[in-house]
Tab-separated table of C-alpha atoms in Angstrom:
chain	number	residue	atom	x	y	z
A	1	MET	CA	-17.973	-29.746	-23.181
A	2	GLU	CA	-17.201	-29.848	-19.573
A	3	THR	CA	-19.756	-31.132	-17.268
A	4	LEU	CA	-20.798	-29.050	-14.226
A	5	GLU	CA	-19.432	-31.684	-11.998
A	6	SER	CA	-15.975	-31.583	-13.468
A	7	GLN	CA	-15.999	-27.854	-13.242
A	8	PHE	CA	-16.625	-28.246	-9.612
A	9	LYS	CA	-13.827	-30.597	-9.230
A	10	GLU	CA	-11.575	-28.253	-11.071
A	11	LYS	CA	-12.556	-25.266	-8.621
A	12	ILE	CA	-12.060	-27.502	-5.666
A	13	GLN	CA	-8.645	-28.444	-6.909
A	14	SER	CA	-7.774	-24.906	-7.468
A	15	GLY	CA	-8.600	-24.002	-3.886
A	16	GLU	CA	-6.302	-26.998	-2.749
A	17	ASN	CA	-3.675	-25.744	-4.902
A	18	LEU	CA	-3.874	-22.272	-3.158
A	19	ILE	CA	-3.471	-23.666	0.262
A	20	SER	CA	-0.464	-25.716	-0.973
A	21	GLN	CA	1.052	-22.517	-2.658
A	22	ILE	CA	0.580	-20.565	0.833
A	23	ASN	CA	2.363	-23.463	2.721
A	24	ASN	CA	5.260	-23.391	0.360
A	25	SER	CA	5.897	-19.677	0.399
A	26	PHE	CA	7.288	-16.902	3.035
A	27	LEU	CA	3.511	-16.014	3.496
A	28	ASN	CA	3.209	-19.111	5.638
A	29	ASN	CA	4.806	-17.034	8.478
A	30	VAL	CA	3.045	-13.813	7.916
A	31	SER	CA	0.338	-12.621	10.274
A	32	GLY	CA	-2.963	-13.257	9.110
A	33	VAL	CA	-2.231	-16.203	6.885
A	34	ALA	CA	-4.266	-18.521	9.005
A	35	LYS	CA	-7.249	-16.432	8.377
A	36	LEU	CA	-6.798	-16.555	4.687
A	37	ARG	CA	-6.290	-20.234	4.887
A	38	LYS	CA	-9.332	-20.809	6.687
A	39	LYS	CA	-11.475	-18.657	4.272
A	40	ILE	CA	-10.282	-20.734	1.536
A	41	LYS	CA	-11.099	-23.874	3.292
A	42	VAL	CA	-14.702	-22.677	3.990
A	43	GLU	CA	-14.924	-22.172	0.240
A	44	ILE	CA	-13.547	-25.647	-0.587
A	45	GLN	CA	-15.957	-27.223	1.857
A	46	PHE	CA	-19.047	-25.398	0.376
A	47	LEU	CA	-18.357	-26.658	-2.920
A	48	GLU	CA	-17.772	-30.199	-1.863
A	49	LYS	CA	-21.050	-30.171	0.156
A	50	THR	CA	-22.817	-28.687	-2.786
A	51	MET	CA	-21.179	-31.463	-5.063
A	52	ARG	CA	-22.227	-34.139	-2.697
A	53	SER	CA	-25.722	-33.088	-2.350
A	54	SER	CA	-26.210	-33.023	-6.202
A	55	LYS	CA	-27.724	-29.552	-6.061
A	56	MET	CA	-24.893	-27.988	-8.285
A	57	LYS	CA	-25.523	-24.734	-10.063
A	58	GLU	CA	-23.424	-22.547	-12.234
A	59	GLU	CA	-23.998	-19.659	-9.811
A	60	HIS	CA	-22.124	-21.555	-7.215
A	61	LEU	CA	-18.933	-21.319	-9.299
A	62	LEU	CA	-19.526	-17.726	-10.258
A	63	CYS	CA	-20.088	-16.791	-6.746
A	64	THR	CA	-17.204	-18.547	-5.048
A	65	ASN	CA	-14.388	-16.276	-3.791
A	66	LEU	CA	-11.570	-18.642	-4.678
A	67	HIS	CA	-10.655	-16.614	-7.726
A	68	HIS	CA	-10.432	-13.526	-5.580
A	69	PHE	CA	-8.130	-15.249	-2.882
A	70	GLN	CA	-5.950	-16.290	-6.065
A	71	ALA	CA	-5.546	-12.703	-6.975
A	72	LEU	CA	-4.909	-11.659	-3.397
A	73	LEU	CA	-2.218	-14.428	-3.101
A	74	ASN	CA	-0.669	-13.318	-6.382
A	75	HIS	CA	-0.249	-9.763	-5.438
A	76	ALA	CA	0.932	-10.632	-1.770
A	77	LEU	CA	3.843	-12.836	-3.195
A	78	VAL	CA	5.255	-9.726	-4.911
A	79	GLN	CA	5.083	-7.468	-1.980
A	80	PRO	CA	7.110	-6.821	1.148
A	81	CYS	CA	4.070	-8.320	2.921
A	82	ASP	CA	3.872	-7.681	6.947
A	83	SER	CA	0.294	-8.949	7.286
A	84	LEU	CA	-2.926	-10.223	5.625
A	85	LEU	CA	-6.500	-9.348	6.407
A	86	GLN	CA	-5.601	-7.024	9.140
A	87	HIS	CA	-8.341	-4.903	10.850
A	88	PHE	CA	-8.138	-1.141	11.435
A	89	PHE	CA	-10.389	0.754	13.299
A	90	TYR	CA	-11.724	4.596	12.799
A	91	TYR	CA	-14.475	6.839	13.817
A	92	HIS	CA	-17.215	8.127	11.630
A	93	GLY	CA	-18.589	10.767	13.439
A	94	ASP	CA	-19.459	9.028	16.792
A	95	GLN	CA	-19.706	5.572	15.274
A	96	LYS	CA	-16.689	3.245	15.539
A	97	CYS	CA	-16.103	1.512	12.302
A	98	LYS	CA	-13.770	-1.108	11.095
A	99	ILE	CA	-12.191	-2.352	7.761
A	100	CYS	CA	-10.210	-5.274	6.710
A	101	VAL	CA	-7.002	-4.447	4.816
A	102	ASP	CA	-6.156	-7.531	2.418
A	103	ILE	CA	-2.454	-6.703	2.287
A	104	VAL	CA	-0.274	-4.546	4.751
A	105	ALA	CA	3.208	-4.073	3.328
A	106	ASN	CA	6.263	-1.957	3.649
A	107	LYS	CA	6.436	-1.851	7.448
A	108	GLY	CA	2.715	-0.693	7.609
A	109	GLN	CA	3.287	2.177	5.137
A	110	LYS	CA	1.128	0.630	2.423
A	111	TRP	CA	-2.561	-0.793	2.681
A	112	ILE	CA	-3.625	-2.767	-0.352
A	113	LYS	CA	-6.957	-3.743	-1.227
A	114	VAL	CA	-7.406	-6.317	-3.999
A	115	ILE	CA	-10.216	-6.271	-6.322
A	116	SER	CA	-10.892	-8.933	-8.816
A	117	ARG	CA	-14.297	-7.987	-10.239
A	118	ASN	CA	-15.036	-7.439	-13.808
A	119	PRO	CA	-14.137	-3.695	-14.684
A	120	LYS	CA	-17.450	-3.092	-16.398
A	121	ALA	CA	-19.309	-4.172	-13.372
A	122	LEU	CA	-17.230	-2.006	-11.072
A	123	SER	CA	-17.912	0.998	-13.290
A	124	GLN	CA	-21.564	0.414	-13.403
A	125	ILE	CA	-22.036	-0.086	-9.567
A	126	SER	CA	-20.337	3.076	-9.160
A	127	LEU	CA	-22.943	4.608	-11.229
A	128	GLY	CA	-25.818	3.163	-9.248
A	129	ALA	CA	-26.425	0.147	-11.334
A	130	GLY	CA	-25.758	-2.466	-8.700
A	131	GLU	CA	-28.246	-4.255	-6.479
A	132	TYR	CA	-29.857	-2.452	-3.633
A	133	GLY	CA	-27.579	-1.531	-0.842
A	134	GLN	CA	-24.451	-2.802	-2.820
A	135	ARG	CA	-21.426	-0.635	-2.027
A	136	SER	CA	-19.262	0.652	-4.914
A	137	VAL	CA	-15.381	0.877	-5.077
A	138	LEU	CA	-15.906	4.529	-4.474
A	139	ASP	CA	-17.627	4.023	-1.114
A	140	GLN	CA	-14.808	1.842	-0.060
A	141	ALA	CA	-12.054	4.072	-1.115
A	142	GLU	CA	-13.666	6.848	1.025
A	143	GLU	CA	-13.739	4.324	4.038
A	144	TYR	CA	-10.048	3.291	3.431
A	145	VAL	CA	-8.786	6.921	3.189
A	146	GLU	CA	-10.773	7.953	6.296
A	147	CYS	CA	-9.407	5.042	8.242
A	148	ALA	CA	-5.716	5.786	7.050
A	149	ARG	CA	-5.808	9.193	8.190
A	150	GLU	CA	-6.729	8.135	11.727
A	151	ASN	CA	-3.866	5.370	11.818
A	152	PHE	CA	-0.649	7.080	11.025
A	153	VAL	CA	2.738	5.312	10.382
A	154	MET	CA	5.777	7.287	10.947
A	155	PHE	CA	3.582	10.379	11.416
A	156	GLU	CA	1.925	9.906	8.033
A	157	PRO	CA	-1.165	8.033	6.965
A	158	PRO	CA	-0.466	4.686	5.057
A	159	GLU	CA	-0.728	4.790	1.339
A	160	VAL	CA	-3.926	3.306	0.171
A	161	ILE	CA	-3.565	1.191	-3.010
A	162	PHE	CA	-6.282	-0.410	-4.762
A	163	HIS	CA	-5.134	-3.320	-6.971
A	164	PHE	CA	-7.417	-4.478	-9.719
A	165	SER	CA	-6.376	-7.824	-10.846
A	166	CYS	CA	-8.713	-7.613	-14.024
A	167	GLY	CA	-8.130	-4.013	-14.784
A	168	ILE	CA	-10.103	-0.967	-14.063
A	169	GLU	CA	-11.869	1.434	-16.544
A	170	ARG	CA	-10.086	4.999	-17.019
A	171	GLN	CA	-13.049	6.999	-15.828
A	172	LEU	CA	-13.218	5.065	-12.522
A	173	ALA	CA	-9.658	5.080	-11.913
A	174	ASN	CA	-9.646	8.979	-12.157
A	175	GLU	CA	-12.520	9.137	-9.711
A	176	LEU	CA	-10.353	6.980	-7.276
A	177	ILE	CA	-7.322	9.165	-7.747
A	178	LYS	CA	-9.104	12.183	-6.782
A	179	ARG	CA	-10.068	10.310	-3.678
A	180	CYS	CA	-6.391	9.842	-2.832
A	181	ILE	CA	-6.272	6.129	-3.920
A	182	THR	CA	-3.185	4.921	-5.721
A	183	ILE	CA	-4.147	2.923	-8.607
A	184	SER	CA	-2.506	-0.696	-9.488
A	185	GLY	CA	-3.337	-2.861	-12.376
A	186	ASP	CA	-4.345	-2.350	-16.068
A	187	ILE	CA	-6.238	0.864	-16.872
A	188	LEU	CA	-8.690	0.175	-19.697
A	189	GLU	CA	-10.669	2.366	-21.995
A	190	SER	CA	-14.122	2.733	-20.742
A	191	ASN	CA	-16.852	0.583	-22.118
A	192	THR	CA	-20.342	1.367	-21.189
A	193	HIS	CA	-21.849	-1.728	-22.652
A	194	ILE	CA	-22.632	-4.224	-19.683
A	195	THR	CA	-24.928	-7.306	-18.981
A	196	LYS	CA	-26.641	-8.212	-15.686
A	197	GLU	CA	-24.102	-11.243	-15.432
A	198	ASP	CA	-21.274	-8.758	-15.692
A	199	VAL	CA	-22.774	-6.861	-12.577
A	200	GLY	CA	-23.527	-10.277	-10.765
A	201	THR	CA	-23.581	-10.997	-7.116
A	202	GLU	CA	-20.002	-11.902	-6.428
A	203	SER	CA	-18.363	-10.283	-3.471
A	204	ASP	CA	-14.511	-9.694	-3.011
A	205	GLU	CA	-15.267	-8.160	0.312
A	206	PHE	CA	-14.213	-9.954	3.443
A	207	SER	CA	-16.514	-9.915	6.570
A	208	ASP	CA	-15.762	-8.075	9.525
A	209	GLU	CA	-15.940	-11.248	11.674
A	210	ASP	CA	-12.793	-12.760	12.812
A	211	LEU	CA	-12.725	-16.302	11.833
A	212	SER	CA	-9.656	-17.508	13.735
A	213	SER	CA	-7.524	-16.310	16.462
A	214	GLU	CA	-3.683	-16.514	15.840
A	215	SER	CA	-1.045	-16.747	18.598
A	216	GLU	CA	1.955	-14.370	18.373
A	217	GLU	CA	5.066	-15.762	17.434
A	218	SER	CA	7.526	-16.329	20.378
A	219	SER	CA	11.092	-15.203	20.099
A	220	ASP	CA	13.848	-17.110	21.453
A	221	GLU	CA	15.510	-15.700	24.660
A	222	LEU	CA	19.196	-14.644	24.438
A	223	ASP	CA	21.646	-15.114	26.925
A	224	THR	CA	24.042	-12.231	25.843
A	225	PRO	CA	22.989	-8.993	24.405
A	226	ILE	CA	23.609	-8.805	20.477
A	227	CYS	CA	23.672	-5.558	18.683
A	228	ASP	CA	23.054	-6.306	15.008
A	229	THR	CA	23.603	-3.086	13.430
A	230	HIS	CA	23.626	-4.161	9.881
A	231	SER	CA	20.030	-5.462	10.479
A	232	ILE	CA	18.934	-2.090	12.250
A	233	ARG	CA	20.202	-0.048	9.268
A	234	ASN	CA	18.510	-2.243	6.809
A	235	GLN	CA	15.245	-1.722	8.588
A	236	LEU	CA	15.812	2.021	8.718
A	237	ASN	CA	16.380	1.981	4.951
A	238	VAL	CA	13.007	-0.028	4.293
A	239	LEU	CA	11.145	2.733	6.283
A	240	ASN	CA	12.399	5.327	3.980
A	241	LEU	CA	13.100	7.840	6.982
A	242	ASN	CA	14.447	10.456	4.491
A	243	GLU	CA	10.761	10.992	3.476
A	244	VAL	CA	9.551	11.369	7.046
A	245	PRO	CA	9.191	15.273	7.974
A	246	ILE	CA	8.875	14.890	11.587
A	247	LEU	CA	10.939	13.087	14.235
A	248	ASN	CA	9.516	12.398	17.632
A	249	LEU	CA	12.552	11.895	19.712
A	250	ASP	CA	12.901	9.705	23.011
A	251	VAL	CA	15.242	9.909	25.819
A	252	THR	CA	17.355	6.931	24.597
A	253	THR	CA	17.912	8.914	21.092
A	254	LEU	CA	18.777	12.049	23.128
A	255	VAL	CA	21.391	10.145	25.329
A	256	ALA	CA	22.756	8.309	22.209
A	257	TYR	CA	23.364	11.705	20.755
A	258	VAL	CA	25.036	13.585	23.312
A	259	SER	CA	26.645	10.988	25.546
A	260	ASN	CA	30.628	10.836	25.855
A	261	LEU	CA	30.690	7.365	24.298
A	262	THR	CA	29.303	8.730	20.808
A	263	ASN	CA	31.251	11.852	21.040
A	264	GLY	CA	34.631	10.639	21.046
A	265	GLY	CA	34.871	8.788	24.173
A	266	ALA	CA	34.512	5.206	22.870
A	267	TYR	CA	38.392	4.850	23.145
A	268	HIS	CA	38.395	4.843	26.841
A	269	LYS	CA	38.292	1.522	28.751
A	270	PHE	CA	35.223	0.966	30.564
A	271	SER	CA	33.623	-1.866	32.857
A	272	TYR	CA	31.477	-4.483	31.156
A	273	PRO	CA	28.908	-3.462	29.611
A	274	LEU	CA	30.188	-0.253	28.629
A	275	ASN	CA	33.252	-1.756	27.087
A	276	GLN	CA	30.822	-3.778	24.843
A	277	GLN	CA	28.894	-0.384	23.820
A	278	ALA	CA	32.251	1.204	23.069
A	279	GLU	CA	33.269	-1.559	20.725
A	280	TRP	CA	30.068	-1.377	19.007
A	281	GLU	CA	30.311	2.526	18.770
A	282	LEU	CA	33.786	2.090	17.231
A	283	GLN	CA	32.573	-0.319	14.672
A	284	ASN	CA	29.264	1.568	13.897
A	285	PRO	CA	29.515	5.092	15.164
A	286	VAL	CA	25.639	6.298	16.180
A	287	LYS	CA	25.936	9.939	15.802
A	288	PRO	CA	26.555	10.182	12.106
A	289	VAL	CA	23.358	8.010	11.614
A	290	LEU	CA	21.362	10.327	13.733
A	291	GLU	CA	22.723	13.602	12.121
A	292	LYS	CA	21.719	11.920	8.909
A	293	TYR	CA	17.936	11.599	9.900
A	294	PHE	CA	17.894	14.714	11.863
A	295	GLN	CA	18.885	16.856	8.590
A	296	GLY	CA	16.181	18.889	7.275
A	297	LYS	CA	13.450	17.509	9.574
A	298	LEU	CA	11.375	19.077	12.570
A	299	SER	CA	12.378	17.460	15.767
A	300	CYS	CA	9.855	17.359	18.556
A	301	LEU	CA	9.915	16.033	22.172
A	302	ALA	CA	7.331	15.684	24.818
A	303	LYS	CA	7.609	18.434	27.717
A	304	TRP	CA	7.850	15.877	30.339
A	305	LEU	CA	10.477	13.793	28.443
A	306	PHE	CA	12.516	16.930	28.206
A	307	LYS	CA	12.328	17.363	31.905
A	308	ARG	CA	13.408	14.099	32.537
A	309	PHE	CA	16.409	14.206	30.304
A	310	ALA	CA	17.470	17.477	31.777
A	311	THR	CA	17.758	15.729	35.187
A	312	LEU	CA	19.770	12.767	34.102
């Protein structure tokens, strides 16, 4: 039978493995990864300190968030991940509130919360069987949806996804779906039998406190303009613009749509830089791309922008 000390060592090693996994993956360059790495190190340091003090208890292993961080990392690695542990703000009445989204993916269009609790415990807490003041997953769902409705991406609220790494009981899943939550993970048949240990005190919630500040990545300055139209088109495809019902036009788009250059004038010879733009236009005509995304959509334009465009 494993000793408590050996279990502590295994848990510490699992934390070290998480950091190595992050460092050797594409997530190493994702915004927010430093915050995740630091949280993992805090858990490791706590276990190491407890082990040195010889005050080890089984509860310390049950309450560590390392298993939750493992679930978060596993799910982030299979997503088009934009950022980790990103804060978003919203107003509940007059009160400014904040949530921390575990994974932001698909160019901000998906907010993913990773939940690693025992599915029976989740159901019981949602029925009021948790500790005093303990928030249920239904409470969290309402907060996420309310926040998403105040943080539009491409004129729509992000899709809120709750990923249950250990599964979720069907009855609770149905309640979440009613609250506009997309369910990810195994849906299990309900089982009402539960012990106090199942409910437990573990928390897969992150605190609102920022544990680290991250510098923005700097981009290299280019001596000459580069128009990577292939890359731009790929980005447009990722954003699923065909599903966006409204287009908010800017002056640049209007100019590109009506200019002589994009309406058959690209064969004329111009002085630089128009010559270069004409070459780009001949290689990848802009107007067909714009017309494709205009089709079937409501286009809108700020009044002051329209006046500015009319004076050009």
